[in-house]
Coordinates of C-alpha atoms and ligand atoms in Angstrom, one line a residue:
X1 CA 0.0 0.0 0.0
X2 CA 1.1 3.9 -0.8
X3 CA 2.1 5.2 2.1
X4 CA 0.3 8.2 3.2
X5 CA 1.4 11.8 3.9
X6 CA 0.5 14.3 6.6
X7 CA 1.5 17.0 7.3
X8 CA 0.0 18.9 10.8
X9 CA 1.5 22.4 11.5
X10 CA 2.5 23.5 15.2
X11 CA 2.8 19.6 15.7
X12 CA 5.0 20.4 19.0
X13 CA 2.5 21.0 21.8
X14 CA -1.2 20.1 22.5
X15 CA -3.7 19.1 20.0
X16 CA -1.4 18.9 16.8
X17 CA 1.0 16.8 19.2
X18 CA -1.9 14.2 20.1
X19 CA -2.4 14.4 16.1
X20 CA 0.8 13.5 15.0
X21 CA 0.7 10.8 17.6
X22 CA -2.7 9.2 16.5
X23 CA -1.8 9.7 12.5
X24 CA 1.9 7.8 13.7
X25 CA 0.1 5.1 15.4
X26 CA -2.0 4.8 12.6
X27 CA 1.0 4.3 10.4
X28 CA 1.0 7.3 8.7
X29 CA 4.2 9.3 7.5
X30 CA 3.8 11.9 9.6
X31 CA 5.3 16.0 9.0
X32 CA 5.8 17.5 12.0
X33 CA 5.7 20.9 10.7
X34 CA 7.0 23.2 14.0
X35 CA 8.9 26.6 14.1
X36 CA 10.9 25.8 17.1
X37 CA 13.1 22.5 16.1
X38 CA 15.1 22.1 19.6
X39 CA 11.8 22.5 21.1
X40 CA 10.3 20.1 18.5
X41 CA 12.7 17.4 18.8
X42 CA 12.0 16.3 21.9
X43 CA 8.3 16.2 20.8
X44 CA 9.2 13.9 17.6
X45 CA 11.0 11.9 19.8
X46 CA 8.3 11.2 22.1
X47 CA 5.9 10.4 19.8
X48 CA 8.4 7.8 18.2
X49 CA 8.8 6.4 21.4
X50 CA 5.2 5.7 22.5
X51 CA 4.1 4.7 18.9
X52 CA 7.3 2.5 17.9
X53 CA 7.5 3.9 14.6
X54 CA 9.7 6.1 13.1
X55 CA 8.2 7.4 10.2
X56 CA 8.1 11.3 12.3
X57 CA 9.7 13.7 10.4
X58 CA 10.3 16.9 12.1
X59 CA 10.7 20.2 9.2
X60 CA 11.1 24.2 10.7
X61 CA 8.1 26.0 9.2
X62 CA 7.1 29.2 10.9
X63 CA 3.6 29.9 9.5
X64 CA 3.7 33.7 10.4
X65 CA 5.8 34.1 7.6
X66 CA 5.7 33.9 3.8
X67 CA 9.5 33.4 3.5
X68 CA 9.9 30.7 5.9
X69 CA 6.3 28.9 3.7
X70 CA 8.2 29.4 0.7
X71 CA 11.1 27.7 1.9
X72 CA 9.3 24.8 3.6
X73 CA 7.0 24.5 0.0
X74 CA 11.0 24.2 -1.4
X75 CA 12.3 21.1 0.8
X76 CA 8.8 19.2 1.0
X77 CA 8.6 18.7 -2.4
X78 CA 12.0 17.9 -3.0
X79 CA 11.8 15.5 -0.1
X80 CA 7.9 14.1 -0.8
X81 CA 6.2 12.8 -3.7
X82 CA 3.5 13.6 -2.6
X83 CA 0.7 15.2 0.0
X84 CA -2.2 13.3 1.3
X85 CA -3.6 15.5 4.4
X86 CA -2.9 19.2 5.3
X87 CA -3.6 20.0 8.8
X88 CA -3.4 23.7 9.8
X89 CA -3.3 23.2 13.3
X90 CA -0.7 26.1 14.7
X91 CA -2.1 29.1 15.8
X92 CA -1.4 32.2 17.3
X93 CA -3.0 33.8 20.7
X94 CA -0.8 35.1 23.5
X95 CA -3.2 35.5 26.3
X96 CA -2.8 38.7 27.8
X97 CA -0.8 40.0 24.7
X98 CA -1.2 44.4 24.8
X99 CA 1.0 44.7 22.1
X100 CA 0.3 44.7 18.1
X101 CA 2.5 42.3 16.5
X102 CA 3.6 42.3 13.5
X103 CA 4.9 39.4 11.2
X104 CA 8.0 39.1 9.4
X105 CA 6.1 40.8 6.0
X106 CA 4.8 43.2 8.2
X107 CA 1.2 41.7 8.6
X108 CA -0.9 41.8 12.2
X109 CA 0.7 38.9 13.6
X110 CA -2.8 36.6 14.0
X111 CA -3.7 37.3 10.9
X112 CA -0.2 36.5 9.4
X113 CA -0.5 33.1 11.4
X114 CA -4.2 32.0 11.4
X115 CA -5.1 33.4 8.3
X116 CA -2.9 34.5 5.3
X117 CA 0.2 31.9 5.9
X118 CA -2.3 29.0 6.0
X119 CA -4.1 30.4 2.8
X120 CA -0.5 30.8 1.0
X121 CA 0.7 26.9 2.5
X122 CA -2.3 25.7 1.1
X123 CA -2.1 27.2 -2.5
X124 CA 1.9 26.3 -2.5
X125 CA 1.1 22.9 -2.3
X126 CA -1.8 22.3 -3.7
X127 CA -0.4 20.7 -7.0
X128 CA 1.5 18.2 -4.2
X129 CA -2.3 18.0 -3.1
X130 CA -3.9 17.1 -6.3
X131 CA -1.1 13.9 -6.7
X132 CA -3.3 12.2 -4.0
X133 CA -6.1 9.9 -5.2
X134 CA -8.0 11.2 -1.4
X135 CA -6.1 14.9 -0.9
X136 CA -8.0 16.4 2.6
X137 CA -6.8 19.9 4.1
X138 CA -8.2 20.6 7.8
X139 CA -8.4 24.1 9.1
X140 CA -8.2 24.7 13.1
X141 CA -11.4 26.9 13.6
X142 CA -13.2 28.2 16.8
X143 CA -16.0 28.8 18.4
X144 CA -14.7 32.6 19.4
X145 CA -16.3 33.5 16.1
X146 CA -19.5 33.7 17.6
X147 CA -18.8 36.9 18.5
X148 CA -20.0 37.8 14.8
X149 CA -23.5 37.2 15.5
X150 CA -23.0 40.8 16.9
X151 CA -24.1 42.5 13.8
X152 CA -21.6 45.5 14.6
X153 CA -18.7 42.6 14.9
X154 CA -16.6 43.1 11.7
X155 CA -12.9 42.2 10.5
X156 CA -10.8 44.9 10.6
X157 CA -9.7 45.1 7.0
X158 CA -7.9 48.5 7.3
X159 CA -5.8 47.7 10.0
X160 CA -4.3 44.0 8.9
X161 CA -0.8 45.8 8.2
X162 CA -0.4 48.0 11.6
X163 CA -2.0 51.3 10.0
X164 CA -3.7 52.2 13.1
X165 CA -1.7 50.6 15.6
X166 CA -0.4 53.8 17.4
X167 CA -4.3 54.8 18.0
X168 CA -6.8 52.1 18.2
X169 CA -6.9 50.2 21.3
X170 CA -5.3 46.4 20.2
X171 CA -7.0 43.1 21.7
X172 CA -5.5 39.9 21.0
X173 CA -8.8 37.9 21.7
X174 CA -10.6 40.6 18.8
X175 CA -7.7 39.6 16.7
X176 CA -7.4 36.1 17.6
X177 CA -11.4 36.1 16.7
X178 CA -11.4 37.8 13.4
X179 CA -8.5 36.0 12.4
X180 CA -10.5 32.7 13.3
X181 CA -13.7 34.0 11.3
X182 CA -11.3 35.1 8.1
X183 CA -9.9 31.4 8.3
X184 CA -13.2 29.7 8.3
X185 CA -14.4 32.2 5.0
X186 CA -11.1 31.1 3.6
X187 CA -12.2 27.2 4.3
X188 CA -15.5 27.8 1.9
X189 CA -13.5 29.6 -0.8
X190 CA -11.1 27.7 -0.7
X191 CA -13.3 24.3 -1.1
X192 CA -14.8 26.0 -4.3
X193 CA -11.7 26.7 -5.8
X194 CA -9.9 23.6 -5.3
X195 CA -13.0 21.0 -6.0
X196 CA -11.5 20.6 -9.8
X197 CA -8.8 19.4 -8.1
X198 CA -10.5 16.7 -6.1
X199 CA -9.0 18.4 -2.6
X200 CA -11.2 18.5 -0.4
X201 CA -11.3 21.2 2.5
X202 CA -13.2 21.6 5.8
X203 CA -13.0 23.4 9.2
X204 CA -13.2 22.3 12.4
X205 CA -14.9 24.6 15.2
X206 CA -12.7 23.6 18.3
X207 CA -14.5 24.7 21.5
X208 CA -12.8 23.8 24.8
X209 CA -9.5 21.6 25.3
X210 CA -6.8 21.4 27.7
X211 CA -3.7 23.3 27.3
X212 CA -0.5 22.1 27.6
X213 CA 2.4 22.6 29.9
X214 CA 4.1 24.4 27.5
X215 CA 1.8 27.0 26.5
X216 CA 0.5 27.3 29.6
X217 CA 4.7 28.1 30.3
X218 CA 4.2 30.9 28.4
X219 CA 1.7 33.0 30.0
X220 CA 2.1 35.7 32.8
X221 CA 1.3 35.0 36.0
X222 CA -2.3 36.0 36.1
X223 CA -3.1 33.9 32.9
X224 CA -1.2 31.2 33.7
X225 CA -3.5 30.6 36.8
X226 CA -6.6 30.9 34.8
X227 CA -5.4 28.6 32.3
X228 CA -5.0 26.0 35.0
X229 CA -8.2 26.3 36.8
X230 CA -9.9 25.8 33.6
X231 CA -7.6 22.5 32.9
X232 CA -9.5 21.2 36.2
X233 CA -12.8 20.9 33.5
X234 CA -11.4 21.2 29.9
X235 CA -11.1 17.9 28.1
X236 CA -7.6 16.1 27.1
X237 CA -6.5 17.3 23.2
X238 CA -6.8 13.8 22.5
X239 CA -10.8 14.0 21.7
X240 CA -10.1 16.9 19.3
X241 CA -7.0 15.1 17.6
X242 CA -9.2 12.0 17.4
X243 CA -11.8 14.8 15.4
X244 CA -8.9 15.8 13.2
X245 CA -7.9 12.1 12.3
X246 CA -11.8 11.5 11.5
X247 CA -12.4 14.0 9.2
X248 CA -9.2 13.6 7.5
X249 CA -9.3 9.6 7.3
X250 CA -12.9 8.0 7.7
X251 CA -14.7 7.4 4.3
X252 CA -17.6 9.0 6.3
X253 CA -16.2 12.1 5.0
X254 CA -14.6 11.4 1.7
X255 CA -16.5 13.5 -0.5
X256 CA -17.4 16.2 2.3
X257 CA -15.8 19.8 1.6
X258 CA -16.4 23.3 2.3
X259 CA -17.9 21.9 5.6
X260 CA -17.8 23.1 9.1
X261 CA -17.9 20.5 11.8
X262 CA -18.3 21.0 15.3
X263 CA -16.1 19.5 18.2
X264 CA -19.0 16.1 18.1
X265 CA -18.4 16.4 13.7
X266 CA -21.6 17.6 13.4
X267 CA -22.2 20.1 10.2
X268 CA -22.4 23.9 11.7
X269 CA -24.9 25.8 9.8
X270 CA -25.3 29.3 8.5
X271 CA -27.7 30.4 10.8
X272 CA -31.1 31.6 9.3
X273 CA -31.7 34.5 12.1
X274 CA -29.6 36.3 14.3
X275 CA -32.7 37.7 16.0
X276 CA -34.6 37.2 19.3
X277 CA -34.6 33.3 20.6
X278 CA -32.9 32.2 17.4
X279 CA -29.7 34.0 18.1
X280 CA -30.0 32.9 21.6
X281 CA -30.0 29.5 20.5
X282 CA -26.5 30.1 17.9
X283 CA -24.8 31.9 21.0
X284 CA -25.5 28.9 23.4
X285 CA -25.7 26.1 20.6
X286 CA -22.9 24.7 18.2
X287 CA -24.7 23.8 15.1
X288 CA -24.2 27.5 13.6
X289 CA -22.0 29.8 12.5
X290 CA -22.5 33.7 11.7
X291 CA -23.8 35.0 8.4
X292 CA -20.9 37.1 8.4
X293 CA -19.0 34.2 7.3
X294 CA -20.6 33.8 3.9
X295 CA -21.1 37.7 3.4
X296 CA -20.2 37.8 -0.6
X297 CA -18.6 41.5 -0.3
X298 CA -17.0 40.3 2.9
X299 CA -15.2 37.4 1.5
X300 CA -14.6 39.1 -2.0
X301 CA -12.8 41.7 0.2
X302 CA -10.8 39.1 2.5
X303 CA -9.6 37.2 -0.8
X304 CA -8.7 40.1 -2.8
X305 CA -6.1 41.1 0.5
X306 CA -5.1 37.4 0.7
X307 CA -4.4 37.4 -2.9
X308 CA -2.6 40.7 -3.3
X309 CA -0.3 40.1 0.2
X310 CA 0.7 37.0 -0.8
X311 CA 1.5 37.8 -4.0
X312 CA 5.4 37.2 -5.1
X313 CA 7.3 40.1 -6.1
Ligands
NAP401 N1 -7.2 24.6 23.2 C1 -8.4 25.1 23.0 O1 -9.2 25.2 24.0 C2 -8.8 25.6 21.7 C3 -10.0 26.2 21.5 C4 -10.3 26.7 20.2 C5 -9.5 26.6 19.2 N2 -8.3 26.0 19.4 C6 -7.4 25.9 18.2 O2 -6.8 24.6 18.2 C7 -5.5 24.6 17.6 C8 -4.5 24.0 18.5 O3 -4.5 24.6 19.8 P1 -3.8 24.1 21.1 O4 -4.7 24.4 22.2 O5 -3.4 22.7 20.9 O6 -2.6 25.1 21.2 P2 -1.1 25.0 21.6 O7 -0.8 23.8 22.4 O8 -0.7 26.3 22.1 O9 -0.4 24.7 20.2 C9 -0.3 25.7 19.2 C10 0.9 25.3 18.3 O10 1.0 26.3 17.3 C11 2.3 26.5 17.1 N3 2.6 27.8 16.5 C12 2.2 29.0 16.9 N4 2.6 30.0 16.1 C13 3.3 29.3 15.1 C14 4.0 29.7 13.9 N5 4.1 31.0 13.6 N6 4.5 28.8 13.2 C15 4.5 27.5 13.5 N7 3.8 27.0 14.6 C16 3.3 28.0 15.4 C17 2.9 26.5 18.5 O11 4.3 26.4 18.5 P3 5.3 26.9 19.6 O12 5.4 25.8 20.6 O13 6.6 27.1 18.9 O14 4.7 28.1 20.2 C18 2.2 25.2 19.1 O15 2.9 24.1 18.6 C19 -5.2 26.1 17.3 O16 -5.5 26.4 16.0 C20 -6.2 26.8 18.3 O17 -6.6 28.1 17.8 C21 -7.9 25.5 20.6

């Protein structure tokens, strides 16, 4: 049998960590694509250890930044045949963060990682993509975005490259959230666009896991408490990876793209109203997602940026 290909970005710590260990056990090849690689390695090695198999490859990708995509795009394909499964797992949120960030080509730094560097990964490999007879990409989504079912929630379009960062107040969870919500629209457009291909492309609406050591590491004091408390009740990443492995294996879900599942892989709808009882039921249910996300001018507007900043000189 072909061996199959995955590759899971920010593979190192939590959920994509418990992926790369399921896929592994599962005898896939496994990418573990991380930006840290001393941190990394000790993760590869890990999950080599438990599994027994040593089909783990560890490659640097950092996927705030274009340069370091192009470069990974230039070693994968000398190095693989081919790509079965494209996780976009890594994300960026520093709890607590006051500061606007920007990335390495001077994009706001959530939108350079949850957003535009998964958009550009995606395009750069999808001819590596299409060589798979059963080519699945997964996008990392969340159920933050249900801050858009406040009709005055809206991306902030004019501020994605720091123009206003001296005067508008900055809040990574805003960010974090419409960076989320831009990621999800990118999901549906992307699905139409690559269905001639055969790749398929879904999101998943992660709600609640544990987080791990090391991220939790990384907080300040304050946050760092919070996150633990809510450890006490949050589930193990474990479930979710086992949702990531799902979607991106069972035949159940072969021909499904442009979907968005929830955490029990349930399809999340558009909702029909976001008025009254209705919206009370998308803020306290799972099964639907804003309006916002399939807005035509909206998305026109998001793609057109994605298109021009990604663009190579
Ligand atoms: N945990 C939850 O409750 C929850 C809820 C909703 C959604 N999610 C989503 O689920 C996914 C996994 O979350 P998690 O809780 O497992 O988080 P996590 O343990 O903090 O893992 C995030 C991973 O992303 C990596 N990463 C961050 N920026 C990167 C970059 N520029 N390039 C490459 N890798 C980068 C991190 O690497 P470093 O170790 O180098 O920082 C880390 O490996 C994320 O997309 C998150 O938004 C999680």
């Amino acid at each position: 049998m072909k061996e199959k290909i995955v590759v899971i970005t920010g593979a190192n710590s939590g959920i994509g960590k418990a992926a790369a260990l399921k896929f592994a056990a599962e005898g896939y090849r496994v990418v573990m694509a991380c930006r840290n690689l001393t941190i990394s390695k000790a993760a590869q090695q890990e999950i080599i250890g438990v599994t027994d198999r040593a089909q783990v490859d560890l490659m640097e990708l950092d996927v705030s930044s274009f340069a370091s995509i192009r470069s990974f795009r230039a070693t994968f394909k000398a190095k693989y045949p081919y790509l079965d499964i494209l996780i976009h797992n890594a994300a960026y949120l520093n709890h607590g963060e006051k500061a606007y960030k920007l990335s390495p080509e001077h994009i706001e730094l959530s939108f350079a990682t949850n957003a535009f560097g998964p958009y550009l990964l995606t395009h750069l490999l999808a001819d590596h993509l299409a060589k798979s007879e059963d080519p699945r990409v997964l996008n990392a989504c969340t159920t933050n975005i249900k801050h858009f079912f406040d009709p005055k929630r809206n991306i902030e379009f004019d501020n994605l490259r720091g123009e206003y960062r001296e005067t508008r107040p900055y809040s990574v969870y805003k960010m974090y959230g419409d960076s989320k919500m831009a990621f999800l629209m990118l999901t549906f457009k992307m699905a139409e666009q690559f269905k001639s291909q055969g790749i398929k492309v879904n999101a998943l609406q992660i709600n609640r896991v544990k987080l791990s050591k090391e991220t939790i590491q990384k907080m300040s004091p304050m946050f760092r408490m919070l996150a633990k408390l809510q450890n006490f009740t949050n589930p193990l990443p474990t479930g979710m990876a086992d949702n990531y492995y799902q979607l991106c294996t069972s035949q159940d879900y072969k021909h499904a793209t442009g979907l968005l599942f929830n955490h029990k892989r349930e399809v999340v709808q558009p909702s029909i109203s976001e008025k009254g009882f209705a919206q009370l039921k998308n803020i306290f249910g799972s099964r639907n997602y804003p309006q916002y996300a399939i807005d035509p001018i909206q998305v026109a507007k998001l793609w057109d940026l994605c298109t021009e900043l990604t663009a190579e000189d």
